[in-house]
PDB file of C-alpha atoms and ligand atoms in Angstrom:
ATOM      1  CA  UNK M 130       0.000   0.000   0.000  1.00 80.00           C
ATOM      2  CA  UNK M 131       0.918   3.424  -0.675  1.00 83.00           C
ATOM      3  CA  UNK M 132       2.650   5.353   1.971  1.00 96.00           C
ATOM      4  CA  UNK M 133       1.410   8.615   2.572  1.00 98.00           C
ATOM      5  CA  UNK M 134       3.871  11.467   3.419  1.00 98.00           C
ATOM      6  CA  UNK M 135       3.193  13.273   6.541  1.00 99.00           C
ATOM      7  CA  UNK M 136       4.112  16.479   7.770  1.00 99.00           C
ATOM      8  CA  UNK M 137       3.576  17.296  11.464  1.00 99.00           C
ATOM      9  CA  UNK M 138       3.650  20.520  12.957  1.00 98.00           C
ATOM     10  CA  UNK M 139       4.732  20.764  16.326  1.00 98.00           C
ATOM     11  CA  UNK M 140       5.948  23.176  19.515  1.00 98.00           C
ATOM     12  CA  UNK M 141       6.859  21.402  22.060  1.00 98.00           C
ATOM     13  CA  UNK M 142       7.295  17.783  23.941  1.00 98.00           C
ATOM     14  CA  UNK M 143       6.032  15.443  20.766  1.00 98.00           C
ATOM     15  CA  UNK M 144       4.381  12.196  22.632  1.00 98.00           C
ATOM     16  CA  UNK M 145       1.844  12.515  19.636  1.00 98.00           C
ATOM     17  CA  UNK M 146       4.470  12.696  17.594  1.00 98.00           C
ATOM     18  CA  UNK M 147       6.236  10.172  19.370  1.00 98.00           C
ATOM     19  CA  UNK M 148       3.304   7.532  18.944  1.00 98.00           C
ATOM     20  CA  UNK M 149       3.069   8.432  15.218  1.00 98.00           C
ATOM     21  CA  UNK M 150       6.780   7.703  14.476  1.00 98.00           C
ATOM     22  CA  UNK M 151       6.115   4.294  16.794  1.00 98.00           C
ATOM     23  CA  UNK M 152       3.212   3.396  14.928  1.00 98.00           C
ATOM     24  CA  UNK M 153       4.969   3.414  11.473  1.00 98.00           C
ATOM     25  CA  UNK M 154       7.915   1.225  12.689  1.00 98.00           C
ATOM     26  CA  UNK M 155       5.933  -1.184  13.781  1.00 98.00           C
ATOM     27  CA  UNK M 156       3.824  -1.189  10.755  1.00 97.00           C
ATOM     28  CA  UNK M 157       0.871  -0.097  12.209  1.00 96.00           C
ATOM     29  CA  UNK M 158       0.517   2.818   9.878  1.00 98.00           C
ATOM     30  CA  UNK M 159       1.220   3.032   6.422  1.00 98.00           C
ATOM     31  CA  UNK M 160       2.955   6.386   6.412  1.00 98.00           C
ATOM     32  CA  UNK M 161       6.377   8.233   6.071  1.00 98.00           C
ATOM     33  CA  UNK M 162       6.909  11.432   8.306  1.00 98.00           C
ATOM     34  CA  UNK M 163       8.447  13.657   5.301  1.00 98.00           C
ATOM     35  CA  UNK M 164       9.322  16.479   7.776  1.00 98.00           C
ATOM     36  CA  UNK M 165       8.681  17.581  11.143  1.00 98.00           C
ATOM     37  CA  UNK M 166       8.233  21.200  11.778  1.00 98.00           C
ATOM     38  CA  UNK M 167       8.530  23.246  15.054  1.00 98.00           C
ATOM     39  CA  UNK M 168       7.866  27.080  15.722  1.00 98.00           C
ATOM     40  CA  UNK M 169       9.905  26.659  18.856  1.00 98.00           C
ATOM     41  CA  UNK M 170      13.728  25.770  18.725  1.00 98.00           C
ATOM     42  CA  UNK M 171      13.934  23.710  21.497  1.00 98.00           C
ATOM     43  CA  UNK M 172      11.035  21.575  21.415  1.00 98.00           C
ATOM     44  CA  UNK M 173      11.784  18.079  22.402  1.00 98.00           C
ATOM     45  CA  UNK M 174      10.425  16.701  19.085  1.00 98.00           C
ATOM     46  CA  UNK M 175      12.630  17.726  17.118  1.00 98.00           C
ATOM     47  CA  UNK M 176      15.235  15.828  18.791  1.00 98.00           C
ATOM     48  CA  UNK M 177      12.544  12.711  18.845  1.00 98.00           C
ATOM     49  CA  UNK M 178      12.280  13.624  14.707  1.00 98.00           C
ATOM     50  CA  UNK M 179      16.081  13.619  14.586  1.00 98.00           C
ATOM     51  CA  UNK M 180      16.590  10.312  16.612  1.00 98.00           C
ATOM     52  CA  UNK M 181      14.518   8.159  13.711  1.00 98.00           C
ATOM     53  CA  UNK M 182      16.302   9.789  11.172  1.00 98.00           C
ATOM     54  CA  UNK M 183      13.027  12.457  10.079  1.00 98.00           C
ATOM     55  CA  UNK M 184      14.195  15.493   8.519  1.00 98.00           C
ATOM     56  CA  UNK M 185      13.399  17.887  11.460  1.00 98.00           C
ATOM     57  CA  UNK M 186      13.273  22.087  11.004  1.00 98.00           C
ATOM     58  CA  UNK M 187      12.815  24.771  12.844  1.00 98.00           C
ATOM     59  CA  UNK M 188      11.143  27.868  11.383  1.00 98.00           C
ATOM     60  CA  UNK M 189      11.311  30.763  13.674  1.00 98.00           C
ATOM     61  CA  UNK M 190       8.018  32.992  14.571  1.00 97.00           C
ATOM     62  CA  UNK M 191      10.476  36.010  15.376  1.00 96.00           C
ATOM     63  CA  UNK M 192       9.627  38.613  13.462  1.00 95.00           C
ATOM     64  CA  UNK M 193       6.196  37.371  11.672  1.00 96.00           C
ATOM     65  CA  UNK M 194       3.785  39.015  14.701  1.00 94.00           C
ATOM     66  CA  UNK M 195       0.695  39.931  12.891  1.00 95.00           C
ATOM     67  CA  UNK M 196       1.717  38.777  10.112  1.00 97.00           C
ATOM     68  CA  UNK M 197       0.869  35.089  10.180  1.00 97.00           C
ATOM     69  CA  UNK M 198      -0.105  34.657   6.657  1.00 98.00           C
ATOM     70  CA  UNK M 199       3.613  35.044   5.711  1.00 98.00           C
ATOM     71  CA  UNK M 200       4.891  32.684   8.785  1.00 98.00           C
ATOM     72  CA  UNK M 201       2.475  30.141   7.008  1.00 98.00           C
ATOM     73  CA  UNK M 202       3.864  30.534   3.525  1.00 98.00           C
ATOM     74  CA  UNK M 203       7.242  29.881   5.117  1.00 98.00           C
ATOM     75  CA  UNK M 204       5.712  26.718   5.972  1.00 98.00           C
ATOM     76  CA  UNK M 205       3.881  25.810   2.646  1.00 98.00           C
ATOM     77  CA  UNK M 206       6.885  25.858   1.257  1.00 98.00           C
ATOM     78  CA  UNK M 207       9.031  23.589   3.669  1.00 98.00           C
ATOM     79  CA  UNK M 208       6.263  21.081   3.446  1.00 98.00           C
ATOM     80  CA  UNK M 209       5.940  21.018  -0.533  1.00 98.00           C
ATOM     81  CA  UNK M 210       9.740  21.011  -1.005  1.00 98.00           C
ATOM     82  CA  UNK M 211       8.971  17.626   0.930  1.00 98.00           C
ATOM     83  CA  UNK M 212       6.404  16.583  -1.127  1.00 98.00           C
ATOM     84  CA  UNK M 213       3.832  16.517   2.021  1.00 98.00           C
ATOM     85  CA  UNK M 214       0.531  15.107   1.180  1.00 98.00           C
ATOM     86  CA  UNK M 215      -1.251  15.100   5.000  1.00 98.00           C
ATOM     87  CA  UNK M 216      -0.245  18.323   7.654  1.00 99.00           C
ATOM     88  CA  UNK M 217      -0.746  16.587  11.073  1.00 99.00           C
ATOM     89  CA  UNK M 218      -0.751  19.282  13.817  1.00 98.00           C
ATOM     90  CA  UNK M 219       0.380  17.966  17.174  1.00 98.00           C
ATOM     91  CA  UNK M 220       0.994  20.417  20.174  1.00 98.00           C
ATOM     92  CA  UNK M 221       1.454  22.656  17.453  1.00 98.00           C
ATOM     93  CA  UNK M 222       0.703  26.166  19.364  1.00 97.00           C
ATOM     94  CA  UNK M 223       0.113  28.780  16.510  1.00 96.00           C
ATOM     95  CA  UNK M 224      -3.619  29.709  14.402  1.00 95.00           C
ATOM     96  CA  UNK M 225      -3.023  28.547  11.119  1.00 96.00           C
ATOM     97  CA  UNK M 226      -4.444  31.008   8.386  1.00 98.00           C
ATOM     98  CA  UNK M 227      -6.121  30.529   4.949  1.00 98.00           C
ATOM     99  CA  UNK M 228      -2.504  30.388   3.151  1.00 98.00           C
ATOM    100  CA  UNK M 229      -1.853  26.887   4.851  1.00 98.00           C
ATOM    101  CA  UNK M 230      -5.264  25.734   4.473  1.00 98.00           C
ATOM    102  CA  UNK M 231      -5.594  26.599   0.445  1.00 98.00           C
ATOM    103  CA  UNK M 232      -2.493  24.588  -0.047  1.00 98.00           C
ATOM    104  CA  UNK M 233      -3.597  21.277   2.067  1.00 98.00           C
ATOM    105  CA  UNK M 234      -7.475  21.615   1.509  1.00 97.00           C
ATOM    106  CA  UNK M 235      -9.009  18.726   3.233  1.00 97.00           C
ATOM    107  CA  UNK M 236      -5.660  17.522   4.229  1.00 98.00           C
ATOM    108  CA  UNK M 237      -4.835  19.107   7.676  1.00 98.00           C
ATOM    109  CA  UNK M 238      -5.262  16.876  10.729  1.00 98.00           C
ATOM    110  CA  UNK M 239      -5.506  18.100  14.260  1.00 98.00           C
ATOM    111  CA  UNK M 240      -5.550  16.380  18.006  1.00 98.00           C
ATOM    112  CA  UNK M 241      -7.504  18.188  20.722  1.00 98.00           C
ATOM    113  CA  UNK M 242      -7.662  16.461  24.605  1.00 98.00           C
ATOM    114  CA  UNK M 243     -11.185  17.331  24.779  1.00 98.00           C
ATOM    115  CA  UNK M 244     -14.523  15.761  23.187  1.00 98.00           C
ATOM    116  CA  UNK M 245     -14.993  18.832  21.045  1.00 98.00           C
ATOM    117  CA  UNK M 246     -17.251  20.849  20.687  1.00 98.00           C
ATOM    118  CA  UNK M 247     -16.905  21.183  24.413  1.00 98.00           C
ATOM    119  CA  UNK M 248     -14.048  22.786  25.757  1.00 98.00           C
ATOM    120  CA  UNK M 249     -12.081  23.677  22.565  1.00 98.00           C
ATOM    121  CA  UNK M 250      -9.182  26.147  23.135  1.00 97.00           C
ATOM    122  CA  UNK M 251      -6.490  25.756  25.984  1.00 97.00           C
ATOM    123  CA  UNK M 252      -6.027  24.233  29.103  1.00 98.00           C
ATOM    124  CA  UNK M 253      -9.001  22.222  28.275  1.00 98.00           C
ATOM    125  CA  UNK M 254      -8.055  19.287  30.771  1.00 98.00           C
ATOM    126  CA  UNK M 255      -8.628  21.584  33.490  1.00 98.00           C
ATOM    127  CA  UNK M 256     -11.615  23.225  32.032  1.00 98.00           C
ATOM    128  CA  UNK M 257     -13.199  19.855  31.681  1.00 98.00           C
ATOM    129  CA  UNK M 258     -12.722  19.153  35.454  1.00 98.00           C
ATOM    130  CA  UNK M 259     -13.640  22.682  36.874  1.00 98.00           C
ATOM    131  CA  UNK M 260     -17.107  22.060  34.891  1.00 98.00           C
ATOM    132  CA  UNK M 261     -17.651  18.569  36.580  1.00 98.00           C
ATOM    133  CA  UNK M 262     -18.510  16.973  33.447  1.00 98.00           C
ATOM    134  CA  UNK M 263     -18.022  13.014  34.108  1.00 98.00           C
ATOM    135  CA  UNK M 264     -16.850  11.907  30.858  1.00 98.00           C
ATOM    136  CA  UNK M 265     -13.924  13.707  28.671  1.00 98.00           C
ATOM    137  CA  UNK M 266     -11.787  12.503  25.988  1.00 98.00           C
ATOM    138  CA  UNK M 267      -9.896  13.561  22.864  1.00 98.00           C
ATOM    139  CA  UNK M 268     -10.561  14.348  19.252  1.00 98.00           C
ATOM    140  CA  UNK M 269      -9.144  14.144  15.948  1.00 98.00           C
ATOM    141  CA  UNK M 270     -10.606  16.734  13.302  1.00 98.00           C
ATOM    142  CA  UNK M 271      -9.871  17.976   9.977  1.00 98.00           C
ATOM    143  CA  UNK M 272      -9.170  21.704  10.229  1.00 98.00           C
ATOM    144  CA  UNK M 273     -10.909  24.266   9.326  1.00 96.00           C
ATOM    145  CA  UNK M 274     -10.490  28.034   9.338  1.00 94.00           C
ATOM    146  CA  UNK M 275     -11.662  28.520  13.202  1.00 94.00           C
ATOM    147  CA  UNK M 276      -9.662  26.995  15.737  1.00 94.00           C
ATOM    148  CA  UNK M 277     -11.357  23.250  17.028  1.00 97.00           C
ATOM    149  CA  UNK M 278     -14.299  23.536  14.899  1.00 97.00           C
ATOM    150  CA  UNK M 279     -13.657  21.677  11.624  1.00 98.00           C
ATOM    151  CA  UNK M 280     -15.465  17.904  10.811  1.00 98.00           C
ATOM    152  CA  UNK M 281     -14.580  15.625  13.571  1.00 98.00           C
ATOM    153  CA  UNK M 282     -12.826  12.181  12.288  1.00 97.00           C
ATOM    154  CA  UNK M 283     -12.435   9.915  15.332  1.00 97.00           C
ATOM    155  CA  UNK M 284     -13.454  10.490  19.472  1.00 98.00           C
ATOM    156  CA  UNK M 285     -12.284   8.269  22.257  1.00 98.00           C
ATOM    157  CA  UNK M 286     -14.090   8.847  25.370  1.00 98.00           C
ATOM    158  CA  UNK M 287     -12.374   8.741  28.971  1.00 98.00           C
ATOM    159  CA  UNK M 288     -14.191   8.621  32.689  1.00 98.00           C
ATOM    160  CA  UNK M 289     -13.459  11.492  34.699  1.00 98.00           C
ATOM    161  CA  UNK M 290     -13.222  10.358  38.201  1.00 98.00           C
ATOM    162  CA  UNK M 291     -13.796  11.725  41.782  1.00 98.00           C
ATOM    163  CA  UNK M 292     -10.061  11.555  42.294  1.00 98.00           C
ATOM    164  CA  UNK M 293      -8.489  13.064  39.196  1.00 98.00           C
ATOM    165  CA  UNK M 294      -6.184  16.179  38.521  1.00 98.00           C
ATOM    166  CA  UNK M 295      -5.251  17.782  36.107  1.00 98.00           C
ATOM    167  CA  UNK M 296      -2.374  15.791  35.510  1.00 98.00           C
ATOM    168  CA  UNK M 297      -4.017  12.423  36.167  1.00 98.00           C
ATOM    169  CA  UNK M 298      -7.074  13.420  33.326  1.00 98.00           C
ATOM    170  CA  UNK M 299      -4.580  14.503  30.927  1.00 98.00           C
ATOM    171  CA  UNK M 300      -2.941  11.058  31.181  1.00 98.00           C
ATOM    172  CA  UNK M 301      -5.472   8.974  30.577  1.00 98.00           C
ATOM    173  CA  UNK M 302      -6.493  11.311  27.369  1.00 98.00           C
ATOM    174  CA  UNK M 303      -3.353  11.471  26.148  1.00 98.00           C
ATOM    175  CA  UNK M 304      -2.889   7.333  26.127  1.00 98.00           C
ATOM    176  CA  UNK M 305      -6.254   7.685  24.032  1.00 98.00           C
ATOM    177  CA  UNK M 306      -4.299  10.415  21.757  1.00 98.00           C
ATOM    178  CA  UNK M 307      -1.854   8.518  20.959  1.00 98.00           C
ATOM    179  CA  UNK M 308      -4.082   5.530  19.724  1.00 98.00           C
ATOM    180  CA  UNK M 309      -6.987   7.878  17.774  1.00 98.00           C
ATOM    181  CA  UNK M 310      -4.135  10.264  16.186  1.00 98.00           C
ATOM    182  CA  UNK M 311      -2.817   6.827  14.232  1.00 98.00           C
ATOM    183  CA  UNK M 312      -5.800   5.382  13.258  1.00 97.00           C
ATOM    184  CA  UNK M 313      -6.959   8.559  11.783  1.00 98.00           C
ATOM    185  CA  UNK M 314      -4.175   8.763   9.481  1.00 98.00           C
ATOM    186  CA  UNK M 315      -4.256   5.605   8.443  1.00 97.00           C
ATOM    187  CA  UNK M 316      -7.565   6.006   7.582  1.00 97.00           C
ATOM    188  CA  UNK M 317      -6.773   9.117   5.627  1.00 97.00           C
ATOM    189  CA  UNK M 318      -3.820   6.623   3.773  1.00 97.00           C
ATOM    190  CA  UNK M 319      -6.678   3.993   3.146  1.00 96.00           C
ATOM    191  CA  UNK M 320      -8.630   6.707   1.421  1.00 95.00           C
ATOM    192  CA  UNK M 321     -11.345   5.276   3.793  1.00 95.00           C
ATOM    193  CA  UNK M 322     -12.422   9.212   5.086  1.00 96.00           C
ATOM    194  CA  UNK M 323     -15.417  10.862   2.762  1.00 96.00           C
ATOM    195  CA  UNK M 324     -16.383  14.419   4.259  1.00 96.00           C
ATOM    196  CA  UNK M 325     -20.095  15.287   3.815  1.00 96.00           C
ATOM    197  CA  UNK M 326     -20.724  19.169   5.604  1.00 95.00           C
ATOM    198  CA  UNK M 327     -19.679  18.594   9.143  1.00 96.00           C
ATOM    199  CA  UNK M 328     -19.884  14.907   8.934  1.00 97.00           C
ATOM    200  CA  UNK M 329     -17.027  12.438   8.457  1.00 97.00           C
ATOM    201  CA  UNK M 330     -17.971   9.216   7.030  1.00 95.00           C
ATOM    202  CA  UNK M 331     -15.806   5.988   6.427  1.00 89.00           C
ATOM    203  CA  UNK M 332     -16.432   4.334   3.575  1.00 79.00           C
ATOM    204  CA  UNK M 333     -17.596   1.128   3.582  1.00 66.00           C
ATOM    205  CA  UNK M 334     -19.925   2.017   6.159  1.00 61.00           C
ATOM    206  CA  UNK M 335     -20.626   0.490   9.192  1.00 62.00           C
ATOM    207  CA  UNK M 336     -17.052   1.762  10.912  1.00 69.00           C
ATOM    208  CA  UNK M 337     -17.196   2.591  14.635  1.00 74.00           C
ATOM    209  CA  UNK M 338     -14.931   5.908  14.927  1.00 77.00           C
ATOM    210  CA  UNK M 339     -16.147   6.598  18.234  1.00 78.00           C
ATOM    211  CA  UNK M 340     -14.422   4.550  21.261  1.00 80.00           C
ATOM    212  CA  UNK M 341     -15.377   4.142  24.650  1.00 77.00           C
ATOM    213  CA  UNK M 342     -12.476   3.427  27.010  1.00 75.00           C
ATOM    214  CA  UNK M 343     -12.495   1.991  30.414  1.00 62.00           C
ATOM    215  CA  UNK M 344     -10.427   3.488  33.069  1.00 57.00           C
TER     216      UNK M 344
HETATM  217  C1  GRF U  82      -1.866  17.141  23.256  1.00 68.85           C
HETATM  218  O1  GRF U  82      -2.641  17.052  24.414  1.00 68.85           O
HETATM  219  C2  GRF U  82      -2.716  17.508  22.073  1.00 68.85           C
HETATM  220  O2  GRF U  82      -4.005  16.988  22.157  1.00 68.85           O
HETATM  221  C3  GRF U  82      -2.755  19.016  22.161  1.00 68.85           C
HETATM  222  O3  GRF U  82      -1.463  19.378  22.566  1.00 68.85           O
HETATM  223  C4  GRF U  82      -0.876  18.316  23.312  1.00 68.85           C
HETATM  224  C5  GRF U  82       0.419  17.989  22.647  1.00 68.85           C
HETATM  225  O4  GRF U  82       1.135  17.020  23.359  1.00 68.85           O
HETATM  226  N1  GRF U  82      -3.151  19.592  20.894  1.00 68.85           N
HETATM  227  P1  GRF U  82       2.408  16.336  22.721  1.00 68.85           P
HETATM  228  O5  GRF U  82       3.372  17.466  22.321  1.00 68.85           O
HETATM  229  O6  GRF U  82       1.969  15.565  21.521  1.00 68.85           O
HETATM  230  O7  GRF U  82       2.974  15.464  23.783  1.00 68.85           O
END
């Protein structure tokens, strides 16, 4: 099967990243990361991109403050020079503009630690436990040009319980991240995902993209 290039935008520690890069060597995912990309020069995955032998870059914000459609040219440009077919964000921490999403229509992924639409934005993990809500979880979307809103591909729900922090709610999404992020993508590579308005169907039918977890 064909191995679709990936790009993956990033800013900081890279576990997502991480999981992806695991995924492919073990042949869970039929993918190649063409080039990871940070806005922050000392984020940890680019030393996890470097470590597997992934071309990693960093392209440097400085400079580009209100004017983000250029910083995101900078970036369409890194990406096609690598021949990137599917723009994963993951921990990325910048609003990407129309100039990135023109050049990857339909073809930018993101992961958010929350069952959106609740609690999109930051700091969600803690938003999710201030509201008492008894059941969080994590969500891959295609992007759109609002930040969280675009058609939602896969959900993985997680119990919130009595006893949790911040810290201990944020692990338990983030062991569901690291499975949903994959099988998105290789969905994507299957050319299984078929976008209808807000809704995300996989073809064949019948597919179960939402997943209950157990604590
Ligand atoms: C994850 O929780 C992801 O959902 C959010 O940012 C965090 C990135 O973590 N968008 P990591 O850098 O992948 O470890």
């Amino acid at each position: 099967m064909k191995k679709v290039k990936l790009g993956v935008l990033v800013s900081g520690r890279g576990s997502n990243l991480q999981a992806i890069i695991d995924n492919i060597e073990e042949g869970r995912l039929s993918a190649e990361i063409a080039l990871v990309i940070s806005d922050q020069p000392d984020a940890f995955s680019l030393e996890r991109a470097r470590k597997h032998n992934i071309p990693a870059v960093h392209v440097s914000a400085k400079g580009y403050k209100g004017r983000r459609e250029e910083y995101d040219a900078l970036l369409v440009k890194e990406l096609q020079k690598h021949d990137v077919e599917l723009v994963c964000l993951a921990g990325f921490m910048r609003i990407i503009t129309p100039v990135l999403l023109k050049a990857f229509p339909q073809r930018i992924l993101n992961i958010h630690p929350a069952l959106l639409p609740s609690f999109p934005g930051l700091h969600v993990q803690m938003a999710a436990l201030k509201h008492g809500v008894k059941f969080s979880g994590c969500t891959v979307h295609f992007v759109d040009e609002n930040m969280d809103t675009g058609p939602i591909i896969i959900q993985a729900v997680v119990p919130v319980l009595d006893n949790d922090t911040e810290d201990s709610l944020s692990a338990r999404i983030l062991e569901q991240e690291h499975k949903i992020y994959s099988r998105a993508i290789q969905l994507y590579a299957e050319g299984k995902l078929r976008i209808e308005g807000r809704r995300v169907f996989t073809s064949g039918g019948g597919d179960q993209n939402g997943v209950l977890t157990n604590p």
